[in-house]
Short mmCIF file of C-alpha atoms in Angstrom, two decimals:
data_model
loop_
_atom_site.label_atom_id
_atom_site.label_comp_id
_atom_site.label_asym_id
_atom_site.label_seq_id
_atom_site.Cartn_x
_atom_site.Cartn_y
_atom_site.Cartn_z
CA MET A 1 0.00 0.00 0.00
CA ALA A 2 2.85 2.34 0.84
CA HIS A 3 4.38 1.62 -2.57
CA LEU A 4 1.08 2.39 -4.33
CA GLY A 5 0.67 5.57 -2.32
CA GLY A 6 4.17 6.73 -3.25
CA ALA A 7 3.57 6.02 -6.94
CA TYR A 8 0.29 7.95 -6.80
CA CYS A 9 1.99 10.95 -5.19
CA GLN A 10 4.72 10.89 -7.84
CA SER A 11 2.10 10.79 -10.61
CA VAL A 12 0.19 13.71 -9.10
CA SER A 13 3.42 15.68 -8.68
CA ALA A 14 4.43 15.00 -12.29
CA LEU A 15 0.96 15.99 -13.52
CA VAL A 16 1.05 19.27 -11.59
CA LYS A 17 4.54 20.04 -12.91
CA THR A 18 3.50 19.34 -16.51
CA GLN A 19 0.39 21.51 -16.17
CA GLU A 20 2.47 24.34 -14.69
CA LEU A 21 4.88 24.11 -17.62
CA MET A 22 2.06 24.24 -20.16
CA ALA A 23 0.39 27.12 -18.31
CA SER A 24 3.54 29.21 -18.82
CA PHE A 25 2.87 29.24 -22.57
CA PRO A 26 2.59 31.32 -24.63
CA LEU A 27 5.76 33.05 -23.48
CA SER A 28 5.66 36.83 -23.26
CA LYS A 29 9.39 37.01 -24.08
CA ARG A 30 10.97 35.18 -26.98
CA PRO A 31 13.16 32.27 -25.79
CA PHE A 32 15.84 32.72 -28.47
CA ARG A 33 18.06 35.59 -29.45
CA PRO A 34 17.25 37.22 -32.80
CA LEU A 35 18.20 34.74 -35.49
CA GLU A 36 20.54 36.21 -38.09
CA LEU A 37 20.93 34.14 -41.26
CA SER A 38 23.70 34.71 -43.76
CA GLU A 39 22.99 35.05 -47.46
CA ASN A 40 24.39 31.55 -48.00
CA ASP A 41 22.03 30.20 -45.33
CA ARG A 42 19.06 31.80 -47.04
CA ARG A 43 20.00 30.42 -50.42
CA HIS A 44 20.56 26.99 -48.89
CA PHE A 45 17.10 27.00 -47.30
CA HIS A 46 15.52 28.19 -50.53
CA THR A 47 17.19 25.35 -52.45
CA GLN A 48 16.20 22.83 -49.79
CA ALA A 49 12.55 23.92 -49.85
CA THR A 50 12.51 23.77 -53.66
CA GLU A 51 13.87 20.21 -53.63
CA LEU A 52 11.34 19.11 -51.00
CA LEU A 53 8.53 20.61 -53.07
CA GLY A 54 9.76 18.85 -56.20
CA ASN A 55 9.83 15.48 -54.43
CA ALA A 56 6.33 16.03 -53.05
CA LEU A 57 4.94 16.91 -56.48
CA GLN A 58 6.39 13.69 -57.90
CA GLU A 59 4.75 11.66 -55.11
CA TYR A 60 1.41 13.38 -55.70
CA GLU A 61 1.53 12.72 -59.44
CA GLU A 62 2.28 9.06 -58.79
CA PHE A 63 -0.69 8.89 -56.40
CA ALA A 64 -3.10 10.84 -58.63
CA LEU A 65 -2.13 9.71 -62.12
CA ILE A 66 -0.65 6.23 -61.69
CA ARG A 67 -2.61 4.97 -58.68
CA HIS A 68 -5.74 6.99 -59.58
CA ARG A 69 -6.04 8.22 -55.96
CA GLN A 70 -6.51 4.67 -54.68
CA ILE A 71 -5.05 3.76 -51.27
CA ASP A 72 -3.12 0.49 -50.95
CA ARG A 73 -4.93 -1.01 -47.95
CA ARG A 74 -2.10 -3.47 -47.32
CA ARG A 75 0.36 -0.62 -46.89
CA TRP A 76 -1.79 2.10 -45.30
CA LYS A 77 -3.89 1.59 -42.16
CA PRO A 78 -6.56 4.16 -41.12
CA VAL A 79 -5.82 6.39 -38.13
CA LYS A 80 -8.37 9.20 -38.13
CA SER A 81 -10.68 11.14 -40.44
CA HIS A 82 -12.55 14.43 -40.42
CA GLU A 83 -15.08 15.55 -43.00
CA ASN A 84 -13.64 14.56 -46.40
CA ILE A 85 -10.03 13.94 -45.30
CA ALA A 86 -8.63 10.67 -43.93
CA VAL A 87 -5.22 10.03 -42.36
CA TYR A 88 -3.44 6.68 -42.67
CA ARG A 89 -0.25 5.27 -41.18
CA GLU A 90 2.21 3.06 -42.98
CA SER A 91 2.31 -0.50 -41.67
CA ARG A 92 5.51 -1.52 -39.89
CA SER A 93 5.96 -4.59 -42.06
CA TYR A 94 5.72 -2.56 -45.27
CA ALA A 95 8.11 0.11 -43.98
CA ALA A 96 10.64 -2.58 -43.00
CA SER A 97 10.35 -4.35 -46.36
CA ARG A 98 10.63 -1.04 -48.22
CA SER A 99 13.87 -0.06 -46.48
CA LEU A 100 15.05 -3.65 -46.85
CA SER A 101 14.40 -3.71 -50.59
CA VAL A 102 16.39 -0.50 -51.05
CA GLU A 103 19.30 -1.91 -49.06
CA ASP A 104 19.14 -5.27 -50.86
CA GLU A 105 19.10 -3.54 -54.25
CA GLU A 106 22.14 -1.46 -53.37
CA SER A 107 23.96 -4.51 -51.96
CA LEU A 108 23.09 -6.69 -54.95
CA THR A 109 24.23 -4.05 -57.42
CA ARG A 110 27.46 -3.55 -55.49
CA THR A 111 28.16 -7.32 -55.37
CA LEU A 112 27.34 -7.88 -59.03
CA VAL A 113 29.61 -5.06 -60.15
CA LEU A 114 32.54 -5.60 -57.75
CA GLY A 115 32.25 -9.34 -57.11
CA PRO A 116 32.81 -11.13 -53.77
CA SER A 117 36.47 -10.12 -53.64
CA GLY A 118 35.73 -6.46 -54.19
CA HIS A 119 37.28 -6.32 -57.70
CA ARG A 120 35.16 -5.19 -60.60
CA ARG A 121 34.02 -8.02 -62.80
CA GLY A 122 34.55 -7.47 -66.51
CA SER A 123 37.89 -5.75 -65.91
CA ARG A 124 41.14 -7.65 -66.55
CA SER A 125 44.36 -5.87 -65.65
CA SER A 126 47.80 -6.76 -67.01
CA SER A 127 50.34 -8.10 -64.54
CA SER A 128 53.08 -6.14 -66.24
CA SER A 129 54.21 -2.83 -64.87
CA GLY A 130 53.55 -1.07 -68.13
CA GLY A 131 51.20 1.87 -68.68
CA SER A 132 48.03 1.98 -66.66
CA GLY A 133 45.94 1.40 -69.75
CA SER A 134 48.05 -1.45 -71.13
CA GLY A 135 46.46 -4.88 -71.38
CA SER A 136 43.15 -3.93 -69.64
CA ILE A 137 39.62 -4.58 -70.79
CA SER A 138 36.95 -2.51 -68.97
CA LEU A 139 33.20 -2.67 -69.45
CA PRO A 140 30.79 0.08 -68.36
CA ALA A 141 29.13 -0.69 -65.03
CA HIS A 142 25.67 -1.23 -66.52
CA GLN A 143 27.03 -3.61 -69.19
CA ALA A 144 29.01 -5.61 -66.62
CA THR A 145 25.90 -5.96 -64.48
CA GLU A 146 23.79 -7.17 -67.41
CA LEU A 147 26.43 -9.72 -68.45
CA GLU A 148 26.82 -11.07 -64.93
CA LEU A 149 23.08 -11.37 -64.47
CA LEU A 150 22.81 -13.32 -67.72
CA THR A 151 25.58 -15.74 -66.69
CA GLY A 152 23.93 -16.30 -63.30
CA TRP A 153 26.95 -15.05 -61.34
CA GLY A 154 26.17 -13.50 -57.96
CA LEU A 155 24.72 -14.45 -54.57
CA SER A 156 23.36 -17.91 -53.95
CA ALA A 157 19.78 -18.26 -52.72
CA THR A 158 20.98 -19.20 -49.22
CA GLU A 159 23.37 -16.23 -49.07
CA ALA A 160 20.60 -13.91 -50.26
CA ARG A 161 18.22 -15.12 -47.52
CA GLU A 162 20.88 -14.68 -44.83
CA GLN A 163 21.69 -11.18 -46.08
CA LYS A 164 17.99 -10.32 -46.08
CA LYS A 165 17.66 -11.41 -42.44
CA ARG A 166 20.69 -9.34 -41.40
CA ALA A 167 19.42 -6.29 -43.29
CA LYS A 168 15.96 -6.62 -41.71
CA SER A 169 17.51 -6.79 -38.25
CA ARG A 170 19.56 -3.66 -38.95
CA SER A 171 16.49 -1.87 -40.32
CA VAL A 172 14.37 -2.62 -37.24
CA SER A 173 17.22 -1.63 -34.94
CA ALA A 174 17.72 1.67 -36.77
CA THR A 175 13.99 2.43 -36.65
CA ASN A 176 13.84 1.82 -32.90
CA SER A 177 16.92 3.95 -32.24
CA MET A 178 15.45 6.92 -34.13
CA GLU A 179 12.06 6.56 -32.36
CA GLN A 180 10.44 7.61 -35.63
CA LEU A 181 6.71 7.18 -35.95
CA PRO A 182 5.23 5.42 -38.95
CA THR A 183 4.85 7.62 -42.01
CA LEU A 184 1.45 9.32 -42.12
CA LEU A 185 -0.50 9.91 -45.33
CA GLY A 186 -3.53 12.17 -45.62
CA VAL A 187 -5.79 12.29 -48.67
CA GLY A 188 -9.19 13.72 -49.50
CA ASN A 189 -10.68 17.02 -50.63
CA ILE A 190 -11.84 20.36 -49.29
CA ILE A 191 -14.98 22.16 -50.43
CA GLY A 192 -13.88 25.69 -51.25
CA SER A 193 -11.49 27.60 -53.46
CA LEU A 194 -7.72 27.21 -53.42
CA ASP A 195 -7.38 30.88 -52.42
CA ASP A 196 -9.63 30.31 -49.40
CA VAL A 197 -7.55 27.30 -48.37
CA MET A 198 -4.24 29.14 -48.72
CA TYR A 199 -5.53 32.22 -46.87
CA GLY A 200 -6.20 29.89 -43.95
CA VAL A 201 -2.84 28.13 -44.31
CA ALA A 202 -0.52 31.12 -44.72
CA ALA A 203 0.90 32.56 -41.50
CA PRO A 204 3.81 34.90 -42.34
CA ASP A 205 4.08 36.55 -38.92
CA CYS A 206 3.64 35.72 -35.24
CA ALA A 207 0.12 37.12 -35.00
CA SER A 208 -1.00 35.05 -38.00
CA MET A 209 0.49 31.95 -36.39
CA ALA A 210 -1.38 32.57 -33.14
CA LEU A 211 -4.66 33.11 -35.00
CA LYS A 212 -4.20 29.99 -37.12
CA ASN A 213 -3.37 27.91 -34.05
CA ALA A 214 -6.52 29.17 -32.32
CA TYR A 215 -8.66 27.87 -35.18
CA SER A 216 -6.81 24.55 -35.44
CA HIS A 217 -7.76 23.38 -31.90
CA ASP A 218 -4.54 21.36 -32.11
CA ASP A 219 -3.11 21.80 -28.58
CA VAL A 220 -0.58 24.35 -29.86
CA LEU A 221 0.87 26.18 -26.86
CA ASP A 222 3.19 28.70 -28.51
CA GLY A 223 4.86 29.66 -31.76
CA ASP A 224 6.97 32.32 -33.37
CA VAL A 225 8.60 33.38 -36.62
CA LEU A 226 12.33 33.29 -35.88
CA SER A 227 13.51 34.50 -39.28
CA ALA A 228 11.55 35.52 -42.37
CA ILE A 229 13.66 34.87 -45.46
CA GLU A 230 10.94 35.80 -47.94
CA GLY A 231 7.58 37.27 -47.08
CA PRO A 232 4.32 37.76 -48.96
CA SER A 233 4.21 40.11 -51.90
CA GLN A 234 1.51 41.74 -54.00
CA ARG A 235 1.88 39.12 -56.72
CA SER A 236 2.32 36.19 -54.29
CA PRO A 237 0.42 37.08 -51.09
CA PHE A 238 0.53 33.50 -49.75
CA ARG A 239 4.29 33.18 -50.13
CA PHE A 240 6.49 32.63 -47.10
CA LEU A 241 9.91 31.12 -46.55
CA GLY A 242 11.50 31.22 -43.13
CA ILE A 243 12.38 29.57 -39.83
CA LYS A 244 9.63 29.02 -37.27
CA TRP A 245 9.32 27.67 -33.74
CA LEU A 246 6.28 25.77 -32.46
CA VAL A 247 5.37 24.27 -29.07
CA LYS A 248 2.69 21.59 -28.94
CA SER A 249 1.24 19.65 -26.04
CA THR A 250 0.51 15.94 -26.39
CA THR A 251 -2.37 15.83 -23.93
CA THR A 252 -5.41 13.67 -24.53
CA GLY A 253 -8.27 12.60 -22.31
CA THR A 254 -6.18 10.23 -20.17
CA VAL A 255 -4.04 11.20 -17.19
CA LYS A 256 -1.23 9.02 -18.55
CA HIS A 257 -0.82 11.20 -21.62
CA LYS A 258 -1.11 14.40 -19.59
CA LEU A 259 2.15 13.43 -17.86
CA VAL A 260 4.02 13.73 -21.17
CA SER A 261 6.17 16.84 -21.63
CA PRO A 262 5.31 19.26 -24.44
CA ARG A 263 7.25 19.01 -27.72
CA ASP A 264 8.72 21.86 -29.70
CA LEU A 265 9.93 22.15 -33.28
CA VAL A 266 12.40 24.47 -34.97
CA TYR A 267 11.70 24.12 -38.65
CA LEU A 268 11.92 25.58 -42.11
CA GLU A 269 8.50 26.47 -43.50
CA ALA A 270 7.60 27.33 -47.06
CA THR A 271 4.12 28.23 -48.29
CA GLY A 272 2.81 29.54 -51.57
CA VAL A 273 1.06 28.75 -54.83
CA ILE A 274 2.65 27.47 -58.03
CA THR A 275 1.13 26.92 -61.46
CA ARG A 276 1.78 23.71 -63.33
CA GLY A 277 2.54 23.70 -67.05
CA ASP A 278 -1.05 22.70 -67.84
CA GLY A 279 -2.41 25.67 -65.87
CA VAL A 280 -3.39 23.78 -62.70
CA ARG A 281 -2.69 25.80 -59.54
CA ILE A 282 -1.15 23.98 -56.57
CA GLY A 283 -0.83 25.38 -53.06
CA TYR A 284 1.83 24.00 -50.76
CA GLN A 285 3.04 24.06 -47.17
CA ILE A 286 6.39 22.48 -46.34
CA MET A 287 7.72 21.91 -42.82
CA HIS A 288 11.23 20.53 -42.33
CA SER A 289 13.09 20.46 -39.00
CA VAL A 290 16.45 22.23 -38.91
CA LYS A 291 19.20 22.35 -36.31
CA LEU A 292 20.53 25.84 -35.65
CA HIS A 293 23.10 26.97 -33.09
CA GLY A 294 20.97 29.98 -32.24
CA CYS A 295 18.01 27.80 -31.24
CA PRO A 296 19.13 25.50 -28.41
CA GLU A 297 16.82 22.91 -26.86
CA LEU A 298 14.56 24.19 -24.06
CA LEU A 299 14.37 21.03 -21.94
CA ASP A 300 16.25 22.47 -18.95
CA SER A 301 14.79 25.98 -19.10
CA HIS A 302 11.17 25.22 -20.03
CA GLY A 303 10.75 21.43 -19.78
CA VAL A 304 10.15 21.07 -23.52
CA VAL A 305 11.45 18.11 -25.56
CA ARG A 306 12.78 18.91 -29.05
CA ALA A 307 11.08 16.81 -31.74
CA ARG A 308 11.73 16.50 -35.48
CA CYS A 309 9.25 16.70 -38.31
CA GLU A 310 9.22 16.44 -42.09
CA SER A 311 5.83 17.31 -43.49
CA VAL A 312 4.40 18.43 -46.81
CA HIS A 313 0.87 19.54 -47.65
CA LEU A 314 -0.26 19.89 -51.26
CA PHE A 315 -3.56 21.52 -52.24
CA VAL A 316 -4.45 20.97 -55.90
CA GLU A 317 -7.22 23.07 -57.44
CA LEU A 318 -9.61 20.70 -59.23
CA ASN A 319 -12.23 23.40 -59.89
CA ASP A 320 -13.53 26.62 -58.34
CA ARG A 321 -15.17 24.77 -55.44
CA THR A 322 -13.02 21.66 -54.88
CA VAL A 323 -9.42 21.29 -53.73
CA ASP A 324 -7.63 17.95 -53.78
CA VAL A 325 -5.53 17.30 -50.65
CA PHE A 326 -2.30 15.28 -50.39
CA LEU A 327 -0.47 15.22 -47.05
CA LYS A 328 2.61 13.30 -45.94
CA SER A 329 4.44 13.47 -42.62
CA HIS A 330 7.40 11.85 -40.85
CA VAL A 331 7.73 12.71 -37.14
CA THR A 332 10.34 11.76 -34.55
CA PRO A 333 8.81 12.83 -31.20
CA ASN A 334 11.80 11.82 -29.02
CA GLY A 335 11.51 11.35 -25.28
CA ASN A 336 8.99 9.18 -23.48
CA ILE A 337 5.64 9.09 -25.25
CA SER A 338 3.38 6.28 -26.39
CA GLU A 339 3.07 5.71 -30.11
CA SER A 340 -0.73 5.91 -30.00
CA ALA A 341 -0.72 9.35 -28.37
CA ALA A 342 1.94 10.64 -30.76
CA LEU A 343 0.08 9.30 -33.80
CA GLN A 344 -3.18 10.94 -32.73
CA SER A 345 -1.41 14.25 -32.14
CA CYS A 346 0.27 14.14 -35.56
CA ALA A 347 -2.98 13.11 -37.26
CA ASN A 348 -4.76 16.08 -35.67
CA SER A 349 -2.09 18.39 -37.10
CA LEU A 350 -2.64 17.01 -40.59
CA LEU A 351 -6.40 17.29 -40.29
CA TYR A 352 -6.20 21.03 -39.59
CA CYS A 353 -6.39 21.61 -43.34
CA SER A 354 -10.09 20.68 -43.18
CA LYS A 355 -10.60 23.85 -41.08
CA THR A 356 -8.66 26.21 -43.32
CA VAL A 357 -11.71 27.49 -45.21
CA HIS A 358 -13.50 28.34 -41.94
CA CYS A 359 -10.39 30.15 -40.73
CA SER A 360 -10.16 31.97 -44.05
CA GLN A 361 -13.80 33.12 -43.95
CA ASP A 362 -13.32 34.58 -40.47
CA LYS A 363 -10.04 36.24 -41.47
CA LYS A 364 -11.78 37.84 -44.45
CA LEU A 365 -14.57 39.05 -42.21
CA MET A 366 -12.16 40.55 -39.66
CA TRP A 367 -10.22 42.34 -42.40
CA ARG A 368 -13.41 43.76 -43.92
CA LEU A 369 -14.61 44.88 -40.47
CA GLN A 370 -11.31 46.64 -39.87
CA CYS A 371 -11.45 48.38 -43.25
CA SER A 372 -15.11 49.32 -42.69
CA ALA A 373 -14.31 50.81 -39.29
CA ASN A 374 -11.48 52.87 -40.77
CA ASN A 375 -13.74 54.16 -43.56
CA GLN A 376 -16.55 55.04 -41.15
CA ASN A 377 -14.14 56.92 -38.88
CA ALA A 378 -12.89 58.86 -41.88
CA ARG A 379 -16.39 59.77 -43.15
CA LYS A 380 -18.26 60.00 -39.83
CA PRO A 381 -21.72 60.09 -41.46
CA GLU A 382 -24.75 61.37 -39.60
CA LYS A 383 -26.89 58.49 -38.38
CA VAL A 384 -30.59 58.49 -39.20
CA LYS A 385 -32.84 56.36 -37.03
CA ALA A 386 -34.22 53.50 -39.13
CA THR A 387 -37.88 52.50 -38.93
CA HIS A 388 -37.76 49.27 -40.96
CA CYS A 389 -35.51 46.21 -41.13
CA SER A 390 -33.22 46.43 -44.16
CA ILE A 391 -33.56 42.66 -44.74
CA CYS A 392 -37.23 41.73 -44.19
CA ASN A 393 -38.60 45.31 -44.36
CA LYS A 394 -40.73 44.83 -41.23
CA SER A 395 -41.31 47.81 -38.94
CA PHE A 396 -39.42 48.18 -35.69
CA GLY A 397 -41.43 48.45 -32.51
CA PHE A 398 -41.66 47.31 -28.91
CA LEU A 399 -41.44 43.63 -29.88
CA ARG A 400 -39.01 44.13 -32.76
CA GLN A 401 -35.83 45.93 -31.73
CA SER A 402 -33.32 47.45 -34.12
CA VAL A 403 -29.81 45.97 -34.44
CA GLU A 404 -27.01 47.54 -36.48
CA CYS A 405 -24.86 45.42 -38.79
CA LYS A 406 -21.21 45.92 -37.84
CA LEU A 407 -20.12 45.74 -41.45
CA CYS A 408 -22.59 47.78 -43.50
CA SER A 409 -24.23 49.69 -40.58
CA ASN A 410 -27.72 48.92 -41.89
CA ALA A 411 -30.50 48.39 -39.37
CA MET A 412 -32.03 44.93 -39.02
CA CYS A 413 -34.29 43.03 -36.68
CA SER A 414 -33.11 40.28 -34.35
CA LYS A 415 -34.56 37.55 -36.59
CA CYS A 416 -32.43 38.73 -39.50
CA THR A 417 -29.28 39.04 -37.39
CA VAL A 418 -26.41 36.59 -37.83
CA GLU A 419 -24.02 36.33 -34.88
CA ARG A 420 -20.43 35.33 -35.63
CA THR A 421 -17.75 34.55 -33.05
CA LEU A 422 -14.45 35.93 -34.31
CA LYS A 423 -10.91 35.61 -33.00
CA THR A 424 -8.40 38.45 -33.10
CA VAL A 425 -4.74 38.91 -32.18
CA ASP A 426 -2.99 42.13 -31.28
CA THR A 427 -0.45 42.71 -34.06
CA SER A 428 1.63 45.17 -32.03
CA GLY A 429 5.00 44.11 -30.63
CA ASN A 430 8.73 44.10 -31.27
CA ARG A 431 11.51 41.58 -31.81
CA ARG A 432 11.76 40.59 -28.13
CA HIS A 433 8.18 41.06 -26.96
CA VAL A 434 5.19 40.07 -29.06
CA SER A 435 1.50 39.57 -28.34
CA LYS A 436 0.29 36.01 -28.95
CA PHE A 437 -2.93 36.14 -26.97
CA VAL A 438 -6.09 35.54 -28.95
CA SER A 439 -9.25 37.38 -27.94
CA THR A 440 -12.77 36.34 -28.87
CA SER A 441 -15.67 38.64 -29.72
CA VAL A 442 -19.22 38.21 -30.99
CA VAL A 443 -20.27 40.48 -33.86
CA GLU A 444 -23.76 41.01 -35.26
CA LEU A 445 -24.06 40.99 -39.03
CA CYS A 446 -26.79 40.96 -41.61
CA ALA A 447 -27.30 37.91 -43.80
CA SER A 448 -26.42 39.92 -46.89
CA CYS A 449 -22.95 40.80 -45.57
CA VAL A 450 -22.31 37.20 -44.52
CA ALA A 451 -23.22 35.97 -48.02
CA THR A 452 -21.05 38.66 -49.61
CA ASN A 453 -18.15 37.65 -47.41
CA MET A 454 -18.43 34.06 -48.63
CA GLN A 455 -18.06 35.26 -52.23
CA THR A 456 -15.29 37.79 -51.57
CA SER A 457 -11.95 36.80 -53.09
CA ALA A 458 -9.46 35.68 -50.45
CA LEU A 459 -6.68 36.46 -52.91
CA MET A 460 -7.82 40.07 -53.21
CA LEU A 461 -8.03 40.57 -49.44
CA ALA A 462 -4.66 38.87 -48.91
CA ARG A 463 -3.17 41.34 -51.38
CA GLU A 464 -4.85 44.22 -49.57
CA GLU A 465 -3.23 43.03 -46.33
CA VAL A 466 0.17 42.98 -48.00
CA MET A 467 -0.33 46.42 -49.52
CA SER A 468 -1.38 47.84 -46.15
CA GLY A 469 2.23 47.41 -45.04
CA ARG A 470 1.44 44.95 -42.28
CA PHE A 471 4.21 42.54 -43.33
CA GLY A 472 6.78 45.13 -44.37
CA PRO A 473 7.33 48.33 -46.35
CA ILE A 474 5.81 48.67 -49.80
CA GLN A 475 7.25 50.49 -52.80
CA PRO A 476 5.25 53.73 -53.34
CA SER A 477 4.95 53.10 -57.10
CA LEU A 478 3.48 49.64 -56.51
CA LEU A 479 1.05 51.00 -53.91
CA LYS A 480 -0.16 53.58 -56.45
CA ILE A 481 -0.79 50.84 -59.04
CA PHE A 482 -2.62 48.67 -56.54
CA GLN A 483 -4.91 51.49 -55.41
CA ALA A 484 -5.69 52.28 -59.05
CA SER A 485 -6.51 48.62 -59.71
CA VAL A 486 -8.95 48.55 -56.77
CA ASN A 487 -10.76 51.60 -58.15
CA ILE A 488 -10.93 50.01 -61.62
CA MET A 489 -12.39 46.82 -60.14
CA ARG A 490 -15.13 48.75 -58.37
CA VAL A 491 -16.06 50.91 -61.35
CA HIS A 492 -15.72 48.46 -64.26
CA HIS A 493 -16.25 45.14 -62.43
CA PHE A 494 -12.99 43.70 -63.78
CA ASN A 495 -11.38 40.77 -62.06
CA GLN A 496 -8.21 41.56 -60.16
CA LYS A 497 -5.74 40.40 -62.81
CA GLU A 498 -7.42 42.55 -65.50
CA ALA A 499 -7.55 45.52 -63.13
CA LEU A 500 -3.86 45.25 -62.26
CA GLU A 501 -2.91 45.08 -65.95
CA GLU A 502 -5.07 48.11 -66.72
CA ALA A 503 -3.62 50.03 -63.78
CA ALA A 504 -0.07 49.22 -64.90
CA VAL A 505 -0.83 50.69 -68.34
CA LEU A 506 -2.27 53.86 -66.79
CA SER A 507 0.69 54.26 -64.40
CA PRO A 508 4.09 55.52 -65.61
CA GLU A 509 5.85 52.97 -63.38
CA THR A 510 6.13 49.30 -64.31
CA LEU A 511 4.14 46.69 -62.47
CA GLU A 512 6.72 44.63 -60.60
CA ASP A 513 6.70 42.42 -57.55
CA ALA A 514 7.50 43.83 -54.11
CA THR A 515 9.12 41.50 -51.61
CA THR A 516 8.19 42.66 -48.13
CA VAL A 517 11.08 40.90 -46.35
CA ASN A 518 14.76 41.34 -47.20
CA PRO A 519 14.14 43.49 -50.30
CA THR A 520 17.88 43.58 -51.10
CA TRP A 521 18.07 39.77 -51.37
CA THR A 522 15.60 38.15 -53.71
CA ILE A 523 15.51 35.07 -55.88
CA PRO A 524 13.72 35.39 -59.23
CA MET A 525 10.33 33.74 -59.06
CA ASP A 526 8.78 31.80 -61.91
CA GLU A 527 5.03 31.31 -61.84
CA VAL A 528 4.98 28.25 -64.10
CA VAL A 529 6.48 24.95 -62.95
CA SER A 530 7.80 23.76 -66.30
CA PRO A 531 10.40 22.40 -66.45
CA ASN A 532 11.91 23.77 -63.23
CA ILE A 533 10.14 24.33 -59.92
CA SER A 534 10.30 27.70 -58.24
CA LEU A 535 8.76 28.74 -54.96
CA GLN A 536 5.96 31.31 -55.07
#
């Protein structure tokens, strides 16, 4: 009994300590010194992100075109699903056989070419001490391999089986030592436009990260942008390339999992939209853990275990209202955590994409409310007391009170009022202190404004955010063109691309892209992925 009582006290103490650690997040002061990246570092990260994107696109094309979006049920086992997106994990046996087949292929090729003694077959050297090329016959590696396969020279069946057993043992041992979770695959579709999805995905600054995490409901405790290599621009408002930091709890409903320490990630993130050669637009989000001297582990100072993650999200525009989703993730949680809890936590992170459109709609609404408030403060119109509801046209009275729409300021009755709960983050702050606290407010809107918000272009509002200077300074000439394009859109009902082209013709300056971060260091961007891939 004494032993059980002691174990219980230790569990309670550990639970209290873990809860105290998690309660300290989000941190009011940034845990790392300002991260300064050299130009070579920035180019390296840009190249790395481009390569990761290229690999992901190849995997998606194999899944969509060759496998016709069909899941191999022997390889992939279901973990979790939400709405139209399902997450699967790779079976251990398939992962072991896959790594084994790669190792066997390399070993077989090496043995066939070099032979058991390590000398290349098909090459006969002269015993004389003459010139190095005298008396030698050398076949190309691929020809030697073909000849040796045809003659049946190589490993015996028994030797091959023994080598396979040894390789499998090494593969399992390596997997256990890395503590890597099974590969996760997410597939499905999202109802909405690609621009809506990417407006919910993109988070180029700390405030955007906090807002996105609030909508994800993914047990994210803290996060920050440590270094922005490339930020959003007028042409590419969803573009971001930089280093981020994220803290995530692994709590679930059981006390056992609540004893697990939070995990943090320091990772390279890249987001944006590219256009394939056939005109198909593809949104992407890449996360890849990096090890930087300026970002030490926080286990001793904050009780956080450093994890590793390699994740890619692809969003392929099938039509105006449907986006195909392809997600893949490799996570090494490190420390003491059960595989089931870690898998559920990682699956939840992947499933956030199903909430991106909802996040985008609320972000659009908040931006329009902010712009409306600024316009009303500038005009300060005289208010006239309304007598009828602007929606149903019924008269106001004792039983029918008047409510003002926060967006258009029209009067409406309570039955025509739509209440929306919105989340906001204070965007003020500096490099050492930044606000990450999300506040919630309920706003009253008319049904007409809600419907208009659904149809409003997320791409247009994202560009307006960029041109407002929120993410960095804007070139005056580009701001003039953008303001002219907005006026053209309102007067002539052009789409945004047509309006920008018309505004560029009317303006003496040329219409060029404005990078809002590191304007002196830019990499040329190519909108079409053919034949080379370029981040947007």
